[in-house]
PDB file of C-alpha atoms in Angstrom:
ATOM      1  CA  MET A   1      14.218 -23.184 -11.788  1.00 40.00           C
ATOM      2  CA  LYS A   2      15.517 -19.946 -12.828  1.00 45.00           C
ATOM      3  CA  LEU A   3      16.942 -17.059 -10.732  1.00 47.00           C
ATOM      4  CA  ASP A   4      17.176 -13.503 -11.624  1.00 47.00           C
ATOM      5  CA  HIS A   5      17.793 -10.066 -10.473  1.00 44.00           C
ATOM      6  CA  GLY A   6      13.964  -9.383 -10.339  1.00 49.00           C
ATOM      7  CA  LEU A   7      13.710 -11.679  -7.224  1.00 59.00           C
ATOM      8  CA  PHE A   8      15.970  -9.368  -4.845  1.00 68.00           C
ATOM      9  CA  LYS A   9      15.215  -6.062  -3.597  1.00 62.00           C
ATOM     10  CA  PHE A  10      18.701  -4.443  -4.708  1.00 67.00           C
ATOM     11  CA  ASP A  11      20.179  -3.732  -8.153  1.00 60.00           C
ATOM     12  CA  PHE A  12      22.944  -6.222  -7.384  1.00 70.00           C
ATOM     13  CA  GLU A  13      22.659  -9.997  -5.821  1.00 82.00           C
ATOM     14  CA  ASP A  14      21.536 -10.399  -2.300  1.00 88.00           C
ATOM     15  CA  HIS A  15      23.739 -12.958  -1.259  1.00 92.00           C
ATOM     16  CA  HIS A  16      22.717 -12.681   2.063  1.00 93.00           C
ATOM     17  CA  ALA A  17      19.404 -13.620   0.928  1.00 91.00           C
ATOM     18  CA  VAL A  18      20.523 -16.492  -0.836  1.00 93.00           C
ATOM     19  CA  LEU A  19      22.318 -18.029   2.111  1.00 94.00           C
ATOM     20  CA  GLY A  20      19.383 -17.048   4.396  1.00 94.00           C
ATOM     21  CA  ILE A  21      21.735 -15.127   6.817  1.00 95.00           C
ATOM     22  CA  PRO A  22      21.457 -11.417   8.255  1.00 94.00           C
ATOM     23  CA  ILE A  23      23.594  -8.713   6.717  1.00 92.00           C
ATOM     24  CA  THR A  24      25.312  -8.601   9.938  1.00 91.00           C
ATOM     25  CA  ALA A  25      26.378 -12.198  10.080  1.00 91.00           C
ATOM     26  CA  ASP A  26      30.256 -12.728  10.686  1.00 91.00           C
ATOM     27  CA  ALA A  27      32.559 -15.248   8.478  1.00 90.00           C
ATOM     28  CA  ARG A  28      31.822 -17.914  10.959  1.00 92.00           C
ATOM     29  CA  ALA A  29      28.067 -17.682  10.555  1.00 93.00           C
ATOM     30  CA  VAL A  30      28.518 -17.646   6.856  1.00 93.00           C
ATOM     31  CA  ARG A  31      30.634 -20.959   6.658  1.00 93.00           C
ATOM     32  CA  LYS A  32      27.971 -22.694   9.191  1.00 94.00           C
ATOM     33  CA  ARG A  33      25.135 -21.740   7.123  1.00 94.00           C
ATOM     34  CA  TYR A  34      26.632 -22.503   3.970  1.00 93.00           C
ATOM     35  CA  LEU A  35      27.535 -25.836   4.900  1.00 93.00           C
ATOM     36  CA  ALA A  36      24.255 -26.743   6.119  1.00 93.00           C
ATOM     37  CA  ILE A  37      22.535 -25.809   2.760  1.00 92.00           C
ATOM     38  CA  ALA A  38      25.172 -27.658   0.622  1.00 90.00           C
ATOM     39  CA  ARG A  39      24.396 -30.682   2.650  1.00 89.00           C
ATOM     40  CA  LYS A  40      20.837 -30.516   2.059  1.00 87.00           C
ATOM     41  CA  LEU A  41      21.404 -29.905  -1.896  1.00 85.00           C
ATOM     42  CA  HIS A  42      24.291 -32.393  -2.289  1.00 81.00           C
ATOM     43  CA  PRO A  43      23.575 -35.142  -4.573  1.00 73.00           C
ATOM     44  CA  ASP A  44      24.236 -37.765  -1.753  1.00 72.00           C
ATOM     45  CA  SER A  45      21.113 -36.282   0.040  1.00 72.00           C
ATOM     46  CA  LEU A  46      18.834 -36.121  -2.689  1.00 68.00           C
ATOM     47  CA  SER A  47      18.129 -39.901  -3.422  1.00 68.00           C
ATOM     48  CA  GLY A  48      14.374 -39.503  -2.950  1.00 71.00           C
ATOM     49  CA  LEU A  49      13.908 -36.425  -5.452  1.00 74.00           C
ATOM     50  CA  SER A  50      12.850 -36.799  -9.004  1.00 81.00           C
ATOM     51  CA  GLU A  51      15.209 -36.153 -11.757  1.00 82.00           C
ATOM     52  CA  ASP A  52      13.725 -32.664 -12.264  1.00 84.00           C
ATOM     53  CA  GLU A  53      14.323 -31.766  -8.320  1.00 83.00           C
ATOM     54  CA  ALA A  54      17.664 -33.256  -8.739  1.00 84.00           C
ATOM     55  CA  GLN A  55      18.262 -30.741 -11.310  1.00 86.00           C
ATOM     56  CA  GLN A  56      16.897 -27.785  -9.552  1.00 87.00           C
ATOM     57  CA  ALA A  57      19.038 -28.409  -6.486  1.00 86.00           C
ATOM     58  CA  ASN A  58      22.040 -28.826  -8.432  1.00 87.00           C
ATOM     59  CA  GLU A  59      21.455 -25.194  -9.926  1.00 88.00           C
ATOM     60  CA  LEU A  60      20.579 -23.813  -7.007  1.00 88.00           C
ATOM     61  CA  LEU A  61      23.897 -25.076  -5.527  1.00 89.00           C
ATOM     62  CA  SER A  62      26.300 -24.336  -8.230  1.00 89.00           C
ATOM     63  CA  LYS A  63      24.819 -21.117  -9.657  1.00 89.00           C
ATOM     64  CA  TRP A  64      23.718 -19.267  -6.575  1.00 89.00           C
ATOM     65  CA  VAL A  65      24.579 -20.935  -3.381  1.00 92.00           C
ATOM     66  CA  ASN A  66      28.221 -21.597  -4.139  1.00 92.00           C
ATOM     67  CA  PRO A  67      28.887 -18.066  -5.518  1.00 91.00           C
ATOM     68  CA  ALA A  68      27.245 -16.347  -2.776  1.00 90.00           C
ATOM     69  CA  TYR A  69      29.456 -18.298  -0.325  1.00 93.00           C
ATOM     70  CA  GLU A  70      32.488 -17.494  -2.505  1.00 91.00           C
ATOM     71  CA  SER A  71      31.473 -13.649  -2.181  1.00 90.00           C
ATOM     72  CA  LEU A  72      30.978 -13.435   1.640  1.00 92.00           C
ATOM     73  CA  SER A  73      33.830 -15.780   2.543  1.00 89.00           C
ATOM     74  CA  GLN A  74      36.634 -13.956   0.527  1.00 88.00           C
ATOM     75  CA  GLU A  75      37.494 -10.709   2.451  1.00 85.00           C
ATOM     76  CA  LYS A  76      37.917  -8.436  -0.688  1.00 85.00           C
ATOM     77  CA  LEU A  77      34.784  -9.369  -2.126  1.00 85.00           C
ATOM     78  CA  SER A  78      32.756  -9.345   1.383  1.00 86.00           C
ATOM     79  CA  THR A  79      34.045  -5.706   1.931  1.00 86.00           C
ATOM     80  CA  GLU A  80      33.058  -4.439  -1.675  1.00 84.00           C
ATOM     81  CA  HIS A  81      29.738  -6.206  -0.924  1.00 83.00           C
ATOM     82  CA  GLN A  82      29.214  -4.386   2.583  1.00 85.00           C
ATOM     83  CA  ILE A  83      30.432  -1.211   0.736  1.00 86.00           C
ATOM     84  CA  MET A  84      27.402  -1.648  -1.628  1.00 83.00           C
ATOM     85  CA  LEU A  85      25.013  -2.322   0.846  1.00 85.00           C
ATOM     86  CA  LYS A  86      25.989   0.476   2.960  1.00 84.00           C
ATOM     87  CA  LEU A  87      25.414   2.918  -0.162  1.00 85.00           C
ATOM     88  CA  LYS A  88      22.279   1.216  -0.845  1.00 82.00           C
ATOM     89  CA  GLY A  89      21.110   1.816   2.509  1.00 81.00           C
ATOM     90  CA  GLN A  90      22.158   5.684   2.498  1.00 83.00           C
ATOM     91  CA  GLY A  91      20.023   5.768  -1.133  1.00 83.00           C
ATOM     92  CA  LEU A  92      17.052   4.471   0.624  1.00 82.00           C
ATOM     93  CA  LYS A  93      17.333   6.835   3.381  1.00 80.00           C
ATOM     94  CA  ARG A  94      17.190   9.676   1.236  1.00 83.00           C
ATOM     95  CA  SER A  95      13.852   8.523  -0.619  1.00 80.00           C
ATOM     96  CA  PRO A  96      10.983  10.527   0.513  1.00 81.00           C
ATOM     97  CA  ALA A  97       9.008   7.268   1.312  1.00 84.00           C
ATOM     98  CA  PRO A  98       9.749   3.920   2.693  1.00 85.00           C
ATOM     99  CA  PRO A  99      10.837   0.939   0.424  1.00 85.00           C
ATOM    100  CA  GLU A 100       7.964  -0.717  -1.365  1.00 86.00           C
ATOM    101  CA  ILE A 101       7.592  -4.240   0.306  1.00 88.00           C
ATOM    102  CA  SER A 102       4.958  -6.906  -0.193  1.00 89.00           C
ATOM    103  CA  SER A 103       6.015  -9.405   2.443  1.00 90.00           C
ATOM    104  CA  GLU A 104       4.235  -9.514   5.831  1.00 93.00           C
ATOM    105  CA  ALA A 105       7.720 -10.182   7.773  1.00 93.00           C
ATOM    106  CA  ALA A 106       9.152  -7.083   6.214  1.00 92.00           C
ATOM    107  CA  LYS A 107       5.879  -4.565   6.869  1.00 93.00           C
ATOM    108  CA  THR A 108       6.055  -5.834  10.736  1.00 94.00           C
ATOM    109  CA  LEU A 109       9.945  -5.337  10.590  1.00 94.00           C
ATOM    110  CA  LEU A 110       9.187  -1.711   9.096  1.00 91.00           C
ATOM    111  CA  LYS A 111       7.433  -0.730  12.455  1.00 91.00           C
ATOM    112  CA  ALA A 112       8.972  -2.944  15.009  1.00 92.00           C
ATOM    113  CA  PRO A 113      10.236  -0.919  18.021  1.00 91.00           C
ATOM    114  CA  GLN A 114      13.416  -2.938  18.447  1.00 91.00           C
ATOM    115  CA  VAL A 115      14.593  -3.183  14.847  1.00 91.00           C
ATOM    116  CA  ASP A 116      17.588  -5.470  15.452  1.00 92.00           C
ATOM    117  CA  LEU A 117      16.149  -8.090  17.527  1.00 93.00           C
ATOM    118  CA  ALA A 118      13.115  -8.179  14.961  1.00 94.00           C
ATOM    119  CA  TYR A 119      15.066  -8.531  12.075  1.00 94.00           C
ATOM    120  CA  GLN A 120      17.418 -11.143  13.679  1.00 94.00           C
ATOM    121  CA  GLN A 121      14.524 -13.318  14.571  1.00 95.00           C
ATOM    122  CA  ALA A 122      12.590 -12.583  11.305  1.00 95.00           C
ATOM    123  CA  VAL A 123      15.599 -13.859   9.153  1.00 95.00           C
ATOM    124  CA  LYS A 124      16.237 -17.031  11.384  1.00 95.00           C
ATOM    125  CA  SER A 125      12.554 -18.087  11.282  1.00 95.00           C
ATOM    126  CA  LEU A 126      12.612 -17.801   7.390  1.00 95.00           C
ATOM    127  CA  ALA A 127      15.606 -19.529   6.953  1.00 94.00           C
ATOM    128  CA  GLU A 128      14.592 -22.736   9.023  1.00 93.00           C
ATOM    129  CA  GLN A 129      12.309 -23.494   6.132  1.00 91.00           C
ATOM    130  CA  GLN A 130      14.231 -21.805   3.157  1.00 91.00           C
ATOM    131  CA  TYR A 131      15.529 -25.012   1.774  1.00 90.00           C
ATOM    132  CA  GLU A 132      13.102 -27.619   3.099  1.00 87.00           C
ATOM    133  CA  GLN A 133      11.328 -27.504   0.020  1.00 86.00           C
ATOM    134  CA  LEU A 134      12.796 -26.842  -3.530  1.00 85.00           C
ATOM    135  CA  ALA A 135       9.550 -25.013  -4.591  1.00 85.00           C
ATOM    136  CA  GLN A 136       9.504 -22.539  -1.764  1.00 88.00           C
ATOM    137  CA  VAL A 137      13.027 -21.642  -2.233  1.00 90.00           C
ATOM    138  CA  LEU A 138      12.624 -18.656  -4.280  1.00 86.00           C
ATOM    139  CA  GLU A 139       9.789 -17.261  -2.425  1.00 90.00           C
ATOM    140  CA  VAL A 140      11.644 -17.372   0.983  1.00 92.00           C
ATOM    141  CA  VAL A 141      14.836 -15.827  -0.648  1.00 91.00           C
ATOM    142  CA  GLY A 142      12.613 -12.787  -1.755  1.00 90.00           C
ATOM    143  CA  GLN A 143      11.136 -12.290   1.416  1.00 92.00           C
ATOM    144  CA  ILE A 144      14.804 -12.470   3.328  1.00 93.00           C
ATOM    145  CA  SER A 145      15.710  -9.568   0.679  1.00 91.00           C
ATOM    146  CA  GLU A 146      12.977  -7.559   1.817  1.00 91.00           C
ATOM    147  CA  LEU A 147      14.241  -7.936   5.435  1.00 93.00           C
ATOM    148  CA  ASN A 148      17.328  -7.005   4.367  1.00 91.00           C
ATOM    149  CA  MET A 149      15.919  -3.727   2.464  1.00 89.00           C
ATOM    150  CA  VAL A 150      14.007  -2.756   5.306  1.00 91.00           C
ATOM    151  CA  TYR A 151      16.556  -3.336   7.830  1.00 92.00           C
ATOM    152  CA  LEU A 152      19.099  -1.153   5.727  1.00 90.00           C
ATOM    153  CA  TYR A 153      16.533   1.540   5.471  1.00 90.00           C
ATOM    154  CA  ARG A 154      15.960   1.837   9.356  1.00 89.00           C
ATOM    155  CA  THR A 155      19.407   1.553  10.116  1.00 88.00           C
ATOM    156  CA  SER A 156      21.491   3.436   7.777  1.00 79.00           C
ATOM    157  CA  ASP A 157      23.267   6.834   8.523  1.00 65.00           C
ATOM    158  CA  GLY A 158      21.924   8.557   5.489  1.00 44.00           C
ATOM    159  CA  PRO A 159      23.689  10.631   2.901  1.00 39.00           C
ATOM    160  CA  ALA A 160      26.929  11.972   4.009  1.00 36.00           C
ATOM    161  CA  ALA A 161      26.802  15.244   6.135  1.00 31.00           C
ATOM    162  CA  SER A 162      28.450  17.038   3.087  1.00 33.00           C
ATOM    163  CA  SER A 163      25.746  16.330   0.789  1.00 34.00           C
ATOM    164  CA  ALA A 164      23.042  17.734   3.105  1.00 36.00           C
ATOM    165  CA  PRO A 165      22.181  21.709   2.588  1.00 40.00           C
ATOM    166  CA  ALA A 166      23.942  23.909   5.149  1.00 39.00           C
ATOM    167  CA  ALA A 167      21.713  25.145   7.924  1.00 45.00           C
ATOM    168  CA  PRO A 168      21.170  29.006   7.983  1.00 48.00           C
ATOM    169  CA  PRO A 169      22.917  30.718  10.796  1.00 46.00           C
ATOM    170  CA  PRO A 170      20.810  31.849  13.805  1.00 48.00           C
ATOM    171  CA  PRO A 171      19.492  35.211  13.959  1.00 50.00           C
ATOM    172  CA  SER A 172      21.708  36.246  16.786  1.00 47.00           C
ATOM    173  CA  SER A 173      24.842  35.530  14.870  1.00 46.00           C
ATOM    174  CA  ALA A 174      23.915  37.751  11.989  1.00 48.00           C
ATOM    175  CA  ALA A 175      26.338  40.567  11.141  1.00 50.00           C
ATOM    176  CA  PRO A 176      25.276  44.261  12.375  1.00 56.00           C
ATOM    177  CA  PRO A 177      24.810  46.705   9.522  1.00 58.00           C
ATOM    178  CA  PRO A 178      27.881  48.531   8.217  1.00 55.00           C
ATOM    179  CA  ALA A 179      27.967  52.028   9.652  1.00 59.00           C
ATOM    180  CA  PRO A 180      26.969  54.750   7.609  1.00 61.00           C
ATOM    181  CA  GLY A 181      29.828  55.669   5.007  1.00 60.00           C
ATOM    182  CA  LYS A 182      31.644  52.311   5.422  1.00 57.00           C
ATOM    183  CA  PRO A 183      31.101  49.651   2.678  1.00 61.00           C
ATOM    184  CA  ALA A 184      29.503  46.312   3.220  1.00 58.00           C
ATOM    185  CA  PRO A 185      31.510  43.472   4.312  1.00 58.00           C
ATOM    186  CA  ALA A 186      31.830  41.009   1.457  1.00 55.00           C
ATOM    187  CA  PRO A 187      29.471  38.015   1.569  1.00 53.00           C
ATOM    188  CA  PRO A 188      30.930  34.574   2.744  1.00 47.00           C
ATOM    189  CA  PRO A 189      32.370  32.742  -0.428  1.00 48.00           C
ATOM    190  CA  ARG A 190      29.964  30.019  -1.772  1.00 47.00           C
ATOM    191  CA  ARG A 191      31.220  26.432  -1.766  1.00 45.00           C
ATOM    192  CA  THR A 192      32.318  25.581  -5.216  1.00 55.00           C
ATOM    193  CA  GLN A 193      32.379  22.325  -6.928  1.00 58.00           C
ATOM    194  CA  ALA A 194      36.062  22.227  -6.256  1.00 63.00           C
ATOM    195  CA  THR A 195      35.656  22.756  -2.372  1.00 68.00           C
ATOM    196  CA  ILE A 196      33.065  19.970  -1.986  1.00 76.00           C
ATOM    197  CA  LEU A 197      35.087  17.573  -4.006  1.00 77.00           C
ATOM    198  CA  GLU A 198      38.107  18.714  -1.995  1.00 79.00           C
ATOM    199  CA  SER A 199      35.813  17.729   1.088  1.00 78.00           C
ATOM    200  CA  TYR A 200      35.417  13.988  -0.113  1.00 81.00           C
ATOM    201  CA  ILE A 201      39.146  13.449  -0.891  1.00 86.00           C
ATOM    202  CA  ASN A 202      40.080  14.946   2.459  1.00 83.00           C
ATOM    203  CA  ARG A 203      37.806  12.526   4.511  1.00 84.00           C
ATOM    204  CA  ALA A 204      38.987   9.657   2.500  1.00 84.00           C
ATOM    205  CA  GLN A 205      42.803  10.709   3.182  1.00 87.00           C
ATOM    206  CA  GLU A 206      41.903  10.668   6.633  1.00 83.00           C
ATOM    207  CA  PHE A 207      40.830   7.002   6.353  1.00 81.00           C
ATOM    208  CA  GLU A 208      43.840   6.043   4.186  1.00 86.00           C
ATOM    209  CA  LEU A 209      46.204   7.360   6.631  1.00 85.00           C
ATOM    210  CA  ASN A 210      44.704   5.052   9.206  1.00 82.00           C
ATOM    211  CA  ARG A 211      44.500   2.185   6.673  1.00 85.00           C
ATOM    212  CA  ASP A 212      40.658   2.037   6.579  1.00 85.00           C
ATOM    213  CA  TYR A 213      40.484   1.654   2.747  1.00 86.00           C
ATOM    214  CA  SER A 214      37.078   0.426   2.973  1.00 84.00           C
ATOM    215  CA  ARG A 215      35.859   3.770   4.183  1.00 83.00           C
ATOM    216  CA  ALA A 216      38.133   5.853   2.282  1.00 84.00           C
ATOM    217  CA  VAL A 217      36.567   3.777  -0.938  1.00 87.00           C
ATOM    218  CA  LEU A 218      33.197   4.464   0.392  1.00 85.00           C
ATOM    219  CA  GLU A 219      33.886   8.296   0.534  1.00 82.00           C
ATOM    220  CA  MET A 220      35.177   8.327  -3.289  1.00 86.00           C
ATOM    221  CA  ARG A 221      32.522   6.410  -4.373  1.00 87.00           C
ATOM    222  CA  GLU A 222      29.935   9.025  -2.985  1.00 83.00           C
ATOM    223  CA  ALA A 223      31.832  11.397  -4.690  1.00 82.00           C
ATOM    224  CA  LEU A 224      31.593   9.949  -8.055  1.00 86.00           C
ATOM    225  CA  LYS A 225      27.813   9.991  -7.523  1.00 83.00           C
ATOM    226  CA  THR A 226      28.150  13.797  -7.999  1.00 80.00           C
ATOM    227  CA  TYR A 227      31.034  13.873 -10.176  1.00 85.00           C
ATOM    228  CA  PRO A 228      31.278  10.748 -12.183  1.00 88.00           C
ATOM    229  CA  ASN A 229      33.498  12.441 -14.721  1.00 90.00           C
ATOM    230  CA  SER A 230      36.086  13.504 -12.494  1.00 90.00           C
ATOM    231  CA  ALA A 231      39.560  11.901 -13.560  1.00 90.00           C
ATOM    232  CA  ARG A 232      40.896  12.853  -9.901  1.00 90.00           C
ATOM    233  CA  CYS A 233      38.059  10.772  -8.289  1.00 90.00           C
ATOM    234  CA  HIS A 234      38.725   7.654 -10.479  1.00 91.00           C
ATOM    235  CA  SER A 235      42.469   7.809 -10.121  1.00 91.00           C
ATOM    236  CA  TYR A 236      42.504   8.310  -6.443  1.00 92.00           C
ATOM    237  CA  LEU A 237      39.849   5.721  -6.200  1.00 91.00           C
ATOM    238  CA  ALA A 238      41.894   3.198  -8.127  1.00 91.00           C
ATOM    239  CA  ASN A 239      44.972   4.214  -5.760  1.00 92.00           C
ATOM    240  CA  LEU A 240      42.835   3.228  -2.635  1.00 92.00           C
ATOM    241  CA  TYR A 241      41.790  -0.182  -4.294  1.00 90.00           C
ATOM    242  CA  LEU A 242      45.347  -0.675  -5.421  1.00 91.00           C
ATOM    243  CA  LYS A 243      46.280  -0.421  -1.625  1.00 90.00           C
ATOM    244  CA  ALA A 244      43.410  -2.672  -0.495  1.00 88.00           C
ATOM    245  CA  GLY A 245      44.786  -5.361  -2.793  1.00 89.00           C
ATOM    246  CA  GLN A 246      41.910  -5.111  -5.303  1.00 90.00           C
ATOM    247  CA  ALA A 247      43.708  -4.963  -8.629  1.00 90.00           C
ATOM    248  CA  THR A 248      40.649  -5.513 -10.961  1.00 91.00           C
ATOM    249  CA  MET A 249      38.949  -2.446  -9.467  1.00 92.00           C
ATOM    250  CA  ALA A 250      41.902  -0.421  -9.523  1.00 90.00           C
ATOM    251  CA  LYS A 251      42.562  -1.123 -13.134  1.00 92.00           C
ATOM    252  CA  VAL A 252      38.805  -0.370 -13.941  1.00 93.00           C
ATOM    253  CA  HIS A 253      38.985   3.177 -12.448  1.00 93.00           C
ATOM    254  CA  ALA A 254      42.769   3.998 -13.525  1.00 92.00           C
ATOM    255  CA  LYS A 255      41.498   3.449 -17.240  1.00 93.00           C
ATOM    256  CA  ARG A 256      38.565   5.472 -16.694  1.00 92.00           C
ATOM    257  CA  ALA A 257      40.822   8.285 -15.294  1.00 91.00           C
ATOM    258  CA  LEU A 258      43.076   8.187 -18.324  1.00 94.00           C
ATOM    259  CA  ASP A 259      39.992   7.890 -20.692  1.00 93.00           C
ATOM    260  CA  LEU A 260      39.093  11.339 -18.909  1.00 92.00           C
ATOM    261  CA  SER A 261      42.556  12.810 -18.674  1.00 92.00           C
ATOM    262  CA  PRO A 262      45.323  10.999 -20.587  1.00 92.00           C
ATOM    263  CA  GLU A 263      47.914  13.018 -18.560  1.00 92.00           C
ATOM    264  CA  ASP A 264      46.812  11.926 -15.017  1.00 91.00           C
ATOM    265  CA  GLU A 265      50.171  10.927 -13.553  1.00 90.00           C
ATOM    266  CA  ILE A 266      48.471   8.724 -10.551  1.00 91.00           C
ATOM    267  CA  ALA A 267      46.604   6.800 -13.043  1.00 90.00           C
ATOM    268  CA  GLN A 268      49.527   6.261 -15.349  1.00 93.00           C
ATOM    269  CA  SER A 269      51.353   5.079 -12.524  1.00 91.00           C
ATOM    270  CA  ILE A 270      49.084   2.542 -11.055  1.00 91.00           C
ATOM    271  CA  GLN A 271      48.562   1.200 -14.637  1.00 90.00           C
ATOM    272  CA  ALA A 272      52.052   0.909 -14.966  1.00 91.00           C
ATOM    273  CA  LYS A 273      52.254  -1.289 -11.746  1.00 89.00           C
ATOM    274  CA  LEU A 274      49.418  -3.328 -12.578  1.00 90.00           C
ATOM    275  CA  GLU A 275      50.829  -4.122 -16.145  1.00 89.00           C
ATOM    276  CA  LYS A 276      54.309  -4.967 -14.455  1.00 87.00           C
ATOM    277  CA  SER A 277      52.437  -7.404 -12.040  1.00 83.00           C
ATOM    278  CA  ALA A 278      50.338  -8.794 -14.917  1.00 76.00           C
ATOM    279  CA  PRO A 279      51.093 -12.681 -15.552  1.00 71.00           C
ATOM    280  CA  GLY A 280      53.562 -13.029 -18.283  1.00 64.00           C
ATOM    281  CA  SER A 281      55.068  -9.467 -17.893  1.00 58.00           C
ATOM    282  CA  THR A 282      58.617  -8.761 -17.408  1.00 54.00           C
ATOM    283  CA  GLY A 283      58.297  -8.332 -13.777  1.00 50.00           C
ATOM    284  CA  GLY A 284      56.244 -11.655 -13.286  1.00 47.00           C
ATOM    285  CA  SER A 285      57.251 -14.929 -12.062  1.00 43.00           C
ATOM    286  CA  ALA A 286      58.144 -16.093 -15.486  1.00 42.00           C
ATOM    287  CA  ALA A 287      61.005 -13.698 -15.667  1.00 40.00           C
ATOM    288  CA  LYS A 288      62.170 -14.940 -12.489  1.00 42.00           C
ATOM    289  CA  GLY A 289      62.728 -18.573 -13.847  1.00 46.00           C
ATOM    290  CA  GLY A 290      59.392 -19.866 -12.877  1.00 46.00           C
ATOM    291  CA  LYS A 291      57.732 -22.582 -14.985  1.00 48.00           C
ATOM    292  CA  PRO A 292      54.397 -22.140 -16.268  1.00 50.00           C
ATOM    293  CA  PRO A 293      52.019 -25.173 -15.731  1.00 48.00           C
ATOM    294  CA  ALA A 294      51.870 -27.732 -18.607  1.00 48.00           C
ATOM    295  CA  LYS A 295      49.029 -27.183 -21.111  1.00 47.00           C
ATOM    296  CA  GLY A 296      46.025 -29.522 -20.567  1.00 47.00           C
ATOM    297  CA  LYS A 297      47.280 -30.367 -17.018  1.00 43.00           C
ATOM    298  CA  PRO A 298      45.331 -28.288 -14.584  1.00 44.00           C
ATOM    299  CA  GLU A 299      46.475 -28.587 -10.850  1.00 44.00           C
ATOM    300  CA  ASP A 300      44.451 -31.106  -8.906  1.00 45.00           C
ATOM    301  CA  LYS A 301      42.886 -29.577  -5.844  1.00 43.00           C
ATOM    302  CA  GLY A 302      40.884 -32.763  -4.739  1.00 42.00           C
ATOM    303  CA  GLY A 303      37.738 -32.742  -6.055  1.00 42.00           C
ATOM    304  CA  GLY A 304      36.580 -29.224  -6.793  1.00 41.00           C
ATOM    305  CA  PHE A 305      34.958 -26.542  -4.716  1.00 43.00           C
ATOM    306  CA  LEU A 306      32.965 -29.186  -2.815  1.00 46.00           C
ATOM    307  CA  GLY A 307      35.476 -31.869  -2.812  1.00 44.00           C
ATOM    308  CA  GLY A 308      37.522 -30.408   0.400  1.00 44.00           C
ATOM    309  CA  LEU A 309      34.405 -29.775   2.114  1.00 46.00           C
ATOM    310  CA  PHE A 310      32.504 -33.311   1.880  1.00 46.00           C
ATOM    311  CA  GLY A 311      35.448 -35.693   1.176  1.00 45.00           C
ATOM    312  CA  GLY A 312      37.402 -36.924  -1.861  1.00 46.00           C
ATOM    313  CA  LYS A 313      40.082 -39.577  -2.537  1.00 45.00           C
ATOM    314  CA  LYS A 314      42.086 -40.128   0.223  1.00 43.00           C
ATOM    315  CA  LYS A 315      45.954 -40.151  -0.266  1.00 43.00           C
TER     316      LYS A 315
END
């Protein structure tokens, strides 16, 4: 059994479709659903399956179900995934036509009058049969992914207001013609790239002041769609990721900012902080007298990822 990105309706892995839950599911629902699937696919529950079927179940659990749960149960990864979903929804909303779908459930949802209720019911119905037979898992995951795409299309706020063309002023507000002998007033200045970029940054800074880093990150990711080679965008986004505790993403954007502008002071500062906090650096735990773990003796965590969930050796 092989799963690939062609199964999903997004350009990234649809963790919610793999677990068979709505994209609005909270952490408690994510864990409850994961445990139910893990029990079905656990070796202790597969005594009646053939060797090939047992191998398929093991691959589903280890390569797809476990990673999906880890991504949705960890706050940082979950926040990043929700941002990606929101951006995808905005992209779908900008499209001139509805998304291409093939399943009957998604076609029904596209026209349903009460989209939230219809979406929840459709996902629940498919999830009930998703892992009952291994041969149908892929098909059901694809159908749920289509439901997720249609739901995002119908509920997205669309592109940011700043990216929409400004409406012309009403006729009543038009300036009167200049009096004879007087020069015509100068036309209002056009919005330059700098002012548009500034509007993104200003909105992000407002979210940052309220410590709403996920929405601040979303604003700057939108800005990067228009200004992908802006060192200022990358360095500010790196700073936001650092404040949100996402060091890996901060490092990526700080490096990109320095590639574009080696003198960028914000990116230099972030890179220095990340290097100082890296393991083995002078500012790390080794410098404070901490002892690294002995080679070849990884810490025993009680049987691995599933060991803590389904039991292990009791001490």
